[in-house]
XYZ file of C-alpha atoms in Angstrom:
196
model
C 10.552 -1.611 21.158
C 9.696 2.066 21.070
C 6.618 2.499 18.914
C 5.062 5.814 18.049
C 1.516 5.361 16.814
C -0.232 8.490 15.675
C -3.968 8.806 15.030
C -5.287 10.693 12.018
C -7.042 14.042 12.383
C -7.147 16.228 9.257
C -3.484 15.768 8.389
C -2.267 16.797 11.846
C -0.979 13.921 13.944
C -0.406 14.937 17.567
C 1.596 17.958 16.425
C 3.173 16.053 13.540
C 1.897 17.570 10.291
C 2.066 14.998 7.494
C 0.856 17.306 4.741
C 3.174 19.789 3.081
C 6.366 17.726 3.036
C 7.459 14.911 0.767
C 5.966 11.727 2.208
C 7.325 8.226 1.630
C 4.920 5.365 2.357
C 7.114 2.349 3.152
C 6.240 -1.321 2.908
C 8.221 -4.139 4.510
C 10.727 -4.390 1.616
C 11.642 -0.730 2.136
C 12.048 -1.281 5.887
C 14.249 -4.348 5.273
C 16.461 -2.126 3.087
C 16.516 0.641 5.769
C 15.092 3.034 3.187
C 13.832 5.356 5.935
C 17.407 6.127 7.016
C 18.403 7.321 3.521
C 15.663 9.905 2.964
C 16.348 13.646 2.651
C 15.671 15.861 5.684
C 12.626 17.583 4.166
C 10.741 14.291 3.936
C 8.731 12.036 6.199
C 8.605 8.243 6.148
C 5.343 6.630 7.247
C 4.080 3.088 7.564
C 1.542 1.086 9.577
C 1.891 -1.171 12.613
C 0.875 -4.180 10.482
C 3.870 -3.568 8.208
C 6.197 -3.120 11.207
C 5.014 -6.501 12.563
C 6.387 -8.141 9.373
C 9.920 -6.966 10.216
C 11.409 -9.736 12.350
C 15.114 -10.164 11.539
C 17.567 -8.574 13.988
C 19.342 -6.198 11.582
C 16.119 -4.789 10.151
C 14.623 -4.562 13.651
C 17.665 -2.574 14.863
C 17.355 -0.212 11.888
C 13.646 0.156 12.606
C 14.315 0.960 16.282
C 16.916 3.556 15.292
C 14.645 5.259 12.772
C 11.720 5.352 15.225
C 13.819 6.816 18.042
C 15.400 9.373 15.665
C 11.986 10.428 14.361
C 12.814 9.288 10.807
C 9.787 6.984 10.677
C 6.232 7.455 11.901
C 3.792 4.591 12.402
C 0.304 5.800 11.516
C -2.841 4.225 12.961
C -5.204 4.484 9.992
C -8.899 5.074 10.817
C -11.334 2.254 10.006
C -13.159 4.251 7.314
C -10.003 4.164 5.180
C -9.590 0.408 5.767
C -13.121 -0.131 4.432
C -12.294 1.975 1.389
C -9.019 0.075 0.897
C -10.920 -3.217 0.663
C -13.289 -1.647 -1.887
C -10.464 -0.242 -4.046
C -8.558 -3.555 -3.932
C -11.751 -5.391 -4.928
C -12.445 -2.951 -7.783
C -9.001 -3.702 -9.235
C -9.214 -7.453 -8.581
C -6.207 -7.205 -6.250
C -7.900 -8.153 -2.962
C -6.925 -11.836 -3.086
C -3.251 -10.872 -3.478
C -3.081 -8.537 -0.475
C -2.050 -9.384 3.081
C -3.409 -7.618 6.161
C -0.323 -5.370 6.088
C -0.921 -4.574 2.402
C -4.539 -3.600 3.147
C -3.354 -1.295 5.959
C -0.810 0.308 3.611
C -3.514 0.740 0.954
C -5.680 2.457 3.581
C -2.755 4.739 4.462
C -2.334 5.652 0.781
C -6.048 6.465 0.485
C -5.887 8.533 3.674
C -2.973 10.576 2.298
C -4.898 11.172 -0.945
C -8.000 12.295 0.980
C -6.293 14.321 3.725
C -3.261 15.755 1.899
C -4.386 15.566 -1.715
C -1.714 12.978 -2.543
C 0.764 15.756 -3.364
C 4.394 14.692 -3.005
C 3.522 11.177 -1.833
C 5.776 8.324 -2.935
C 4.968 4.668 -2.293
C 8.143 2.608 -1.839
C 7.448 -1.058 -2.575
C 8.456 -3.993 -4.746
C 4.944 -5.479 -4.494
C 3.251 -5.172 -7.899
C -0.252 -5.257 -6.389
C 0.573 -2.280 -4.148
C 2.203 -0.512 -7.103
C -0.960 -1.093 -9.153
C -3.116 0.400 -6.389
C -0.745 3.362 -5.925
C -0.893 4.070 -9.664
C -4.692 3.865 -9.534
C -4.690 6.413 -6.691
C -2.421 8.720 -8.704
C 0.561 8.337 -6.363
C 4.171 7.983 -7.465
C 5.904 4.641 -7.019
C 9.527 3.836 -6.213
C 10.904 0.307 -6.228
C 13.368 -1.009 -3.681
C 15.084 -3.701 -5.777
C 12.631 -4.321 -8.629
C 11.382 -2.243 -11.531
C 8.084 -0.470 -11.065
C 4.940 -0.702 -13.158
C 3.460 2.427 -14.703
C -0.003 1.222 -15.700
C -3.192 0.357 -13.871
C -4.360 -3.221 -14.411
C -7.825 -4.487 -13.502
C -7.963 -8.233 -12.927
C -10.815 -10.714 -13.287
C -11.087 -14.395 -12.363
C -11.670 -16.793 -15.258
C -12.694 -20.449 -14.909
C -10.192 -22.751 -16.602
C -12.900 -25.293 -17.463
C -15.994 -23.411 -18.613
C -14.678 -19.874 -19.144
C -16.986 -18.191 -16.595
C -15.723 -14.670 -15.784
C -15.966 -13.152 -12.292
C -15.407 -9.394 -12.662
C -14.514 -8.927 -8.988
C -11.324 -10.966 -9.373
C -12.150 -12.646 -6.056
C -13.320 -16.010 -7.339
C -11.301 -19.131 -6.531
C -13.880 -21.807 -7.339
C -16.239 -21.406 -10.293
C -19.895 -21.088 -9.173
C -21.026 -22.652 -12.490
C -18.924 -25.818 -12.806
C -16.771 -25.967 -9.650
C -13.535 -25.596 -11.624
C -10.471 -23.662 -10.496
C -10.454 -19.977 -11.440
C -7.292 -18.096 -12.350
C -6.588 -14.384 -12.264
C -6.229 -12.617 -15.609
C -5.752 -8.967 -16.574
C -8.891 -7.570 -18.191
C -8.053 -3.910 -18.762
C -4.856 -1.931 -18.750
C -4.785 1.842 -18.812
C -2.555 4.755 -18.013
C -2.786 5.761 -14.411
C -4.544 8.814 -13.046
C -6.223 9.921 -9.882
C -9.233 7.871 -8.912
C -10.174 9.759 -5.773
């Protein structure tokens, strides 16, 4: 498989300028739907290698190969500092427990685009509500592939089903007070805006 991995340096990626055009950040659902092949010419589709690794079926793989060779999709190698920030943002929203490694890498890519390009004209294409929640929190626009999108930011907490203990990080699975199972609950809902 032909893979183009580009390293970040102030919005310029080995001669490939990400900033200034409409950017579509694609998750696996978008790649399965070949979303990158349907984008207008003045746009760029980007994703991460962790997301590409989730694409395994032959049809989607062929579409992925075609879009990579045609330059319709760029795989971005996100610097570690943005991965660290992605974990922090996911934890702040109580979303960390719901995210895969690929989701964390995509979150880091979103944060990088906010920091490097100002988040202008960046669309996140996903059906994953946790990624949509994070994108809204970052002030990015969200497009669904097959499902409706959310338009609010929700912060989650973990609540013990037995004693009612509340863990504000949303990371708790077992209650530290009584050992009971903790479930995730929304604690605050607000209109989205830029966090960064």
